[in-house]
Amino acid sequence: MTGQQQAGRIAVVTGAARGIGFATAQRLAADGVHVVLTDVDGHVEEAAAAISRDQGGRAEARRLDVRDEAACEALIAGLPRVDVMVNNAGIFDVKRTEDLTPEDFRRMYDINLVGMFVLARAAARRMSASGRIVNIASRAYLGAVDYAHYVASKAAVVGLTRALALELAPRGILVNAVAPGVIDTPILAAWSDEARARLASVQPVGRLGRPEDIANMVAFLASPTTDFITGQVILVDGGRSLGGLTG
Ligand code: NAI
C-alpha cells in the first residue's frame, strides 16, 4: 500500500501505547494514514509523538479506556472522519477455571469484547463505503487451557466480527479479525524467559511472533484496495494452529 492510496484516511487504534497496537499505528502511519492512537495508559502520548516525528505528523494521542462508553462515542464523534477502526486493546491473564470468578469473566469481556462492540458501532455510523474494521482476536479462540475467560472473550470477538461483517457488507464496510499466535509483547510478562523459550520452540516457524507480523496483516485488511474479504478470521501464528507438534 502506498502513501498515496491511503492519504487522507483516518484510523483509530486502541491499546496503541505499546505492543501490537503501537506496531499497527506505526505501520498505518507509514502507509500514509493519519492515526489516532488511543490507550488507557498515558504512555500513548510518547508513542504517538514518536510516530508523528517519523511520519510527518500523521499521529496523535488520546487517552481512552475502552470500558467508558461515553468517552468512546465522544472520541469517534469528534474526529473529522473515520475510515479505519482497529480494535486491539485487550487484557490477558492465567487462571485455572476452578479459581475463576464471574467477576474475572466480566472484566475480561468488558475490555476484550464490549469496548470493541461500542467502538465498532460508533465507527460504523461514521464510515463511508471504504470503511474497514479490524478486530484483534487470538489463536486462543480455538481453545486453550488455564484461561477460559480469555478464550471465551476471543471466541466472542470472532462471532462479533462475523455478525458485523454481514450487517455492514451492504454499505461497503468490511469487518475482519486477526488472530495472533504467540507474539512477543509485554502481555507475555507472566511468562518466564524459560517458558518463552519453550513456547518459541513449539512454533512451527521456530520463533515467537513479532508485533510487526500482526501489523502487516492489519494494514492489509485496513486498505481500501482489499475489498473482497469480510467476516474472516486470519490466523497469524507461524503455523501453530496447524497442530502436528507437541507441547
Ligand atoms: P499489550 O499488553 O502489550 O498491549 C495491550 C494494550 O492495551 C496496552 O497498551 C494496554 O494499556 C491497553 N489496554 C488494556 N486495557 C485497556 C482499556 N481498558 N482501555 C484501553 N486500552 C487498554 O498486549 P499485546 O500483546 O500488544 O496485545 C494486543 C492485542 O492482541 C490484545 O487484544 C491481545 O489479546 C491480542 N493478542 C496478543 C497475543 C500475544 O501473544 N501478544 C496473542 C493473541 C492475541
CSV table of C-alpha atoms and ligand atoms in Angstrom, one decimal:
chain,number,residue,atom,x,y,z
A,1,MET,CA,0.0,0.0,0.0
A,2,THR,CA,1.4,3.4,-0.9
A,3,GLY,CA,1.0,6.6,1.0
A,4,GLN,CA,-0.9,8.0,-1.9
A,5,GLN,CA,-3.6,5.3,-1.8
A,6,GLN,CA,-4.1,5.8,2.0
A,7,ALA,CA,-3.6,9.6,2.1
A,8,GLY,CA,-6.4,11.4,3.8
A,9,ARG,CA,-7.7,8.3,5.6
A,10,ILE,CA,-8.0,8.4,9.4
A,11,ALA,CA,-7.6,5.4,11.6
A,12,VAL,CA,-8.3,4.8,15.3
A,13,VAL,CA,-6.2,2.2,17.0
A,14,THR,CA,-7.0,1.1,20.6
A,15,GLY,CA,-4.4,-0.2,23.0
A,16,ALA,CA,-1.7,1.6,20.9
A,17,ALA,CA,0.7,2.6,23.7
A,18,ARG,CA,2.8,-0.5,23.1
A,19,GLY,CA,2.9,-4.0,21.6
A,20,ILE,CA,0.7,-4.9,18.6
A,21,GLY,CA,-1.3,-1.7,18.8
A,22,PHE,CA,1.8,0.5,18.6
A,23,ALA,CA,3.3,-1.5,15.7
A,24,THR,CA,0.0,-1.3,13.9
A,25,ALA,CA,-0.2,2.5,14.4
A,26,GLN,CA,3.4,2.8,13.1
A,27,ARG,CA,2.7,0.7,10.0
A,28,LEU,CA,-0.6,2.6,9.2
A,29,ALA,CA,1.2,5.9,9.5
A,30,ALA,CA,4.0,4.7,7.3
A,31,ASP,CA,1.3,3.8,4.7
A,32,GLY,CA,0.0,7.4,4.7
A,33,VAL,CA,-2.9,7.1,7.1
A,34,HIS,CA,-3.4,9.7,9.9
A,35,VAL,CA,-3.5,7.6,13.0
A,36,VAL,CA,-5.3,8.4,16.3
A,37,LEU,CA,-3.5,6.2,18.9
A,38,THR,CA,-5.7,5.6,22.0
A,39,ASP,CA,-4.9,3.8,25.2
A,40,VAL,CA,-5.8,3.9,28.9
A,41,ASP,CA,-2.1,4.1,29.6
A,42,GLY,CA,-0.5,7.6,29.5
A,43,HIS,CA,2.5,6.3,27.5
A,44,VAL,CA,0.3,6.7,24.5
A,45,GLU,CA,1.3,10.3,24.3
A,46,GLU,CA,5.0,9.4,23.8
A,47,ALA,CA,4.1,6.6,21.4
A,48,ALA,CA,2.1,9.0,19.2
A,49,ALA,CA,4.8,11.7,19.4
A,50,ALA,CA,7.4,9.2,18.2
A,51,ILE,CA,5.4,8.1,15.2
A,52,SER,CA,4.4,11.7,14.5
A,53,ARG,CA,8.1,12.7,14.4
A,54,ASP,CA,9.0,9.9,12.0
A,55,GLN,CA,5.9,10.1,9.8
A,56,GLY,CA,5.4,13.8,9.1
A,57,GLY,CA,2.8,14.5,11.9
A,58,ARG,CA,0.5,11.6,10.9
A,59,ALA,CA,-0.2,10.6,14.5
A,60,GLU,CA,-2.0,11.9,17.6
A,61,ALA,CA,-2.8,10.5,21.0
A,62,ARG,CA,-6.0,10.3,23.0
A,63,ARG,CA,-6.4,8.7,26.5
A,64,LEU,CA,-9.2,6.3,26.3
A,65,ASP,CA,-10.5,3.5,28.5
A,66,VAL,CA,-12.5,1.2,26.1
A,67,ARG,CA,-14.8,0.5,29.1
A,68,ASP,CA,-16.0,4.1,29.0
A,69,GLU,CA,-18.9,4.1,26.5
A,70,ALA,CA,-19.5,7.8,26.6
A,71,ALA,CA,-15.8,8.5,26.0
A,72,CYS,CA,-15.6,6.0,23.1
A,73,GLU,CA,-18.6,7.7,21.5
A,74,ALA,CA,-17.2,11.2,22.0
A,75,LEU,CA,-13.8,10.3,20.6
A,76,ILE,CA,-15.3,8.9,17.4
A,77,ALA,CA,-17.8,11.7,17.1
A,78,GLY,CA,-15.1,14.3,17.5
A,79,LEU,CA,-12.9,13.2,14.6
A,80,PRO,CA,-13.3,14.8,11.1
A,81,ARG,CA,-13.8,11.3,9.6
A,82,VAL,CA,-13.2,7.7,10.5
A,83,ASP,CA,-12.0,5.2,7.8
A,84,VAL,CA,-10.3,2.5,9.8
A,85,MET,CA,-11.1,1.2,13.3
A,86,VAL,CA,-8.6,-1.2,14.8
A,87,ASN,CA,-9.9,-2.7,18.0
A,88,ASN,CA,-6.8,-4.0,19.6
A,89,ALA,CA,-6.9,-3.2,23.3
A,90,GLY,CA,-7.1,-6.3,25.4
A,91,ILE,CA,-6.1,-7.9,28.6
A,92,PHE,CA,-4.9,-11.5,29.3
A,93,ASP,CA,-4.3,-13.4,32.5
A,94,VAL,CA,-3.8,-17.0,33.5
A,95,LYS,CA,-6.2,-18.7,35.9
A,96,ARG,CA,-7.4,-22.2,36.2
A,97,THR,CA,-11.2,-22.5,35.8
A,98,GLU,CA,-11.6,-23.7,39.3
A,99,ASP,CA,-10.2,-20.3,40.5
A,100,LEU,CA,-12.0,-18.1,38.0
A,101,THR,CA,-14.9,-15.9,39.2
A,102,PRO,CA,-17.8,-14.3,37.3
A,103,GLU,CA,-16.0,-11.0,38.0
A,104,ASP,CA,-12.9,-12.3,36.2
A,105,PHE,CA,-15.2,-13.1,33.2
A,106,ARG,CA,-16.9,-9.7,33.3
A,107,ARG,CA,-13.7,-7.8,33.4
A,108,MET,CA,-12.3,-9.7,30.5
A,109,TYR,CA,-15.5,-9.3,28.5
A,110,ASP,CA,-15.8,-5.6,29.2
A,111,ILE,CA,-12.3,-4.8,27.8
A,112,ASN,CA,-11.8,-7.5,25.2
A,113,LEU,CA,-15.4,-7.6,23.8
A,114,VAL,CA,-17.8,-4.9,24.9
A,115,GLY,CA,-15.4,-2.0,24.3
A,116,MET,CA,-14.8,-3.4,20.8
A,117,PHE,CA,-18.5,-3.5,20.1
A,118,VAL,CA,-19.1,0.1,21.3
A,119,LEU,CA,-16.2,1.4,19.1
A,120,ALA,CA,-17.2,-0.7,16.1
A,121,ARG,CA,-20.8,0.6,16.4
A,122,ALA,CA,-19.7,4.2,16.7
A,123,ALA,CA,-17.1,4.0,13.9
A,124,ALA,CA,-19.6,2.2,11.5
A,125,ARG,CA,-22.0,5.1,11.9
A,126,ARG,CA,-19.3,7.5,10.6
A,127,MET,CA,-17.8,5.3,7.9
A,128,SER,CA,-18.3,5.6,4.2
A,129,ALA,CA,-18.1,2.7,1.7
A,130,SER,CA,-14.4,2.2,2.1
A,131,GLY,CA,-14.6,1.8,5.9
A,132,ARG,CA,-12.6,-1.0,7.5
A,133,ILE,CA,-12.9,-2.5,10.9
A,134,VAL,CA,-10.2,-4.9,12.1
A,135,ASN,CA,-10.7,-6.7,15.4
A,136,ILE,CA,-7.8,-8.4,17.2
A,137,ALA,CA,-8.9,-11.8,18.3
A,138,SER,CA,-6.4,-14.6,19.3
A,139,ARG,CA,-5.4,-18.1,18.2
A,140,ALA,CA,-6.7,-19.0,21.7
A,141,TYR,CA,-10.3,-18.7,20.4
A,142,LEU,CA,-9.7,-22.3,19.1
A,143,GLY,CA,-9.3,-23.4,22.8
A,144,ALA,CA,-6.5,-23.3,25.4
A,145,VAL,CA,-6.0,-24.3,29.0
A,146,ASP,CA,-5.8,-22.1,32.1
A,147,TYR,CA,-7.5,-19.0,30.7
A,148,ALA,CA,-11.1,-19.9,29.8
A,149,HIS,CA,-12.3,-16.3,30.3
A,150,TYR,CA,-9.8,-15.1,27.7
A,151,VAL,CA,-10.6,-17.9,25.3
A,152,ALA,CA,-14.3,-17.2,25.6
A,153,SER,CA,-13.8,-13.5,25.1
A,154,LYS,CA,-11.8,-14.0,21.9
A,155,ALA,CA,-14.3,-16.6,20.6
A,156,ALA,CA,-16.9,-13.9,21.1
A,157,VAL,CA,-14.7,-11.4,19.2
A,158,VAL,CA,-14.9,-13.9,16.2
A,159,GLY,CA,-18.7,-14.1,16.5
A,160,LEU,CA,-19.0,-10.3,16.7
A,161,THR,CA,-16.7,-9.9,13.7
A,162,ARG,CA,-18.8,-12.3,11.6
A,163,ALA,CA,-22.1,-10.7,12.6
A,164,LEU,CA,-20.9,-7.2,11.9
A,165,ALA,CA,-19.4,-8.2,8.6
A,166,LEU,CA,-22.8,-9.4,7.4
A,167,GLU,CA,-24.6,-6.3,8.7
A,168,LEU,CA,-22.2,-3.8,7.2
A,169,ALA,CA,-21.3,-5.5,3.9
A,170,PRO,CA,-24.2,-3.9,2.0
A,171,ARG,CA,-22.7,-0.5,2.9
A,172,GLY,CA,-19.2,-1.5,1.7
A,173,ILE,CA,-17.8,-1.6,5.2
A,174,LEU,CA,-15.6,-4.7,5.7
A,175,VAL,CA,-15.0,-6.3,9.0
A,176,ASN,CA,-12.3,-8.9,9.7
A,177,ALA,CA,-10.4,-10.3,12.6
A,178,VAL,CA,-6.8,-11.1,13.0
A,179,ALA,CA,-6.0,-14.0,15.4
A,180,PRO,CA,-2.4,-13.7,16.5
A,181,GLY,CA,-0.4,-16.7,17.8
A,182,VAL,CA,2.2,-16.0,20.5
A,183,ILE,CA,3.6,-12.5,19.9
A,184,ASP,CA,6.5,-11.2,21.9
A,185,THR,CA,4.9,-8.2,23.6
A,186,PRO,CA,4.5,-7.0,27.3
A,187,ILE,CA,1.3,-9.0,27.5
A,188,LEU,CA,3.6,-12.1,28.0
A,189,ALA,CA,5.0,-10.6,31.2
A,190,ALA,CA,3.5,-13.5,33.2
A,191,TRP,CA,5.8,-16.0,31.3
A,192,SER,CA,9.4,-16.6,32.5
A,193,ASP,CA,12.3,-16.5,30.0
A,194,GLU,CA,12.3,-20.3,30.2
A,195,ALA,CA,8.6,-20.5,29.3
A,196,ARG,CA,9.1,-18.1,26.4
A,197,ALA,CA,11.9,-20.2,25.0
A,198,ARG,CA,9.8,-23.3,25.3
A,199,LEU,CA,6.9,-21.5,23.6
A,200,ALA,CA,9.2,-20.4,20.8
A,201,SER,CA,10.5,-24.0,20.3
A,202,VAL,CA,7.0,-25.3,19.7
A,203,GLN,CA,6.1,-22.8,17.0
A,204,PRO,CA,6.4,-24.4,13.5
A,205,VAL,CA,8.4,-21.4,12.3
A,206,GLY,CA,10.7,-21.7,15.3
A,207,ARG,CA,10.2,-18.3,16.8
A,208,LEU,CA,7.7,-16.2,18.6
A,209,GLY,CA,5.8,-13.7,16.5
A,210,ARG,CA,6.7,-10.0,16.4
A,211,PRO,CA,4.2,-7.1,16.7
A,212,GLU,CA,5.1,-6.2,13.0
A,213,ASP,CA,3.8,-9.6,11.9
A,214,ILE,CA,0.3,-8.6,13.1
A,215,ALA,CA,0.6,-5.0,12.0
A,216,ASN,CA,1.3,-6.1,8.4
A,217,MET,CA,-1.9,-8.1,8.3
A,218,VAL,CA,-4.0,-5.4,9.9
A,219,ALA,CA,-2.6,-2.9,7.3
A,220,PHE,CA,-3.6,-5.2,4.5
A,221,LEU,CA,-7.2,-5.7,5.8
A,222,ALA,CA,-7.5,-1.9,6.5
A,223,SER,CA,-6.6,-0.9,3.0
A,224,PRO,CA,-9.4,0.3,0.6
A,225,THR,CA,-7.8,-1.9,-2.1
A,226,THR,CA,-8.6,-5.0,-0.1
A,227,ASP,CA,-12.3,-5.0,-0.9
A,228,PHE,CA,-13.5,-8.6,-1.3
A,229,ILE,CA,-12.6,-10.1,2.1
A,230,THR,CA,-15.0,-9.8,5.0
A,231,GLY,CA,-16.0,-11.7,8.1
A,232,GLN,CA,-12.8,-13.7,8.1
A,233,VAL,CA,-10.5,-14.6,10.9
A,234,ILE,CA,-6.9,-14.6,9.7
A,235,LEU,CA,-4.6,-16.7,11.8
A,236,VAL,CA,-1.2,-15.1,12.0
A,237,ASP,CA,0.6,-17.6,14.2
A,238,GLY,CA,3.6,-19.1,12.5
A,239,GLY,CA,1.6,-22.2,11.7
A,240,ARG,CA,0.9,-23.0,15.4
A,241,SER,CA,-2.8,-23.6,14.7
A,242,LEU,CA,-2.0,-26.4,12.3
A,243,GLY,CA,-1.2,-28.9,15.1
A,244,GLY,CA,1.4,-31.6,14.5
A,245,LEU,CA,3.8,-30.5,17.2
A,246,THR,CA,3.8,-31.5,20.8
A,247,GLY,CA,4.0,-29.1,23.7
B,1,NAI,P1,0.0,-5.4,25.5
B,1,NAI,O1,-0.4,-5.7,26.8
B,1,NAI,O2,1.4,-5.1,25.1
B,1,NAI,O3,-0.9,-4.1,24.9
B,1,NAI,C1,-2.3,-4.0,25.2
B,1,NAI,C2,-2.6,-2.6,25.3
B,1,NAI,O4,-4.0,-2.5,25.6
B,1,NAI,C3,-1.8,-1.9,26.5
B,1,NAI,O5,-1.2,-0.7,26.0
B,1,NAI,C4,-2.9,-1.6,27.5
B,1,NAI,O6,-2.7,-0.4,28.2
B,1,NAI,C5,-4.1,-1.4,26.6
B,1,NAI,N1,-5.4,-1.6,27.4
B,1,NAI,C6,-5.6,-2.5,28.3
B,1,NAI,N2,-6.8,-2.3,28.9
B,1,NAI,C7,-7.3,-1.2,28.2
B,1,NAI,C8,-8.5,-0.5,28.4
B,1,NAI,N3,-9.5,-0.8,29.3
B,1,NAI,N4,-8.7,0.5,27.5
B,1,NAI,C9,-7.8,0.9,26.6
B,1,NAI,N5,-6.6,0.3,26.5
B,1,NAI,C10,-6.4,-0.8,27.3
B,1,NAI,O7,-0.6,-6.6,24.6
B,1,NAI,P2,-0.4,-7.0,23.0
B,1,NAI,O8,0.3,-8.3,23.1
B,1,NAI,O9,0.1,-5.9,22.2
B,1,NAI,O10,-2.0,-7.4,22.7
B,1,NAI,C11,-2.8,-6.6,21.8
B,1,NAI,C12,-4.0,-7.4,21.5
B,1,NAI,O11,-3.5,-8.6,20.8
B,1,NAI,C13,-4.8,-7.9,22.6
B,1,NAI,O12,-6.2,-7.8,22.3
B,1,NAI,C14,-4.4,-9.3,22.9
B,1,NAI,O13,-5.4,-10.1,23.5
B,1,NAI,C15,-4.1,-9.8,21.4
B,1,NAI,N6,-3.3,-10.9,21.3
B,1,NAI,C16,-2.0,-10.9,21.8
B,1,NAI,C17,-1.2,-12.0,21.7
B,1,NAI,C18,0.2,-12.1,22.2
B,1,NAI,O14,0.8,-13.2,22.2
B,1,NAI,N7,0.9,-10.9,22.5
B,1,NAI,C19,-1.7,-13.3,21.2
B,1,NAI,C20,-3.1,-13.2,20.7
B,1,NAI,C21,-3.8,-12.1,20.8
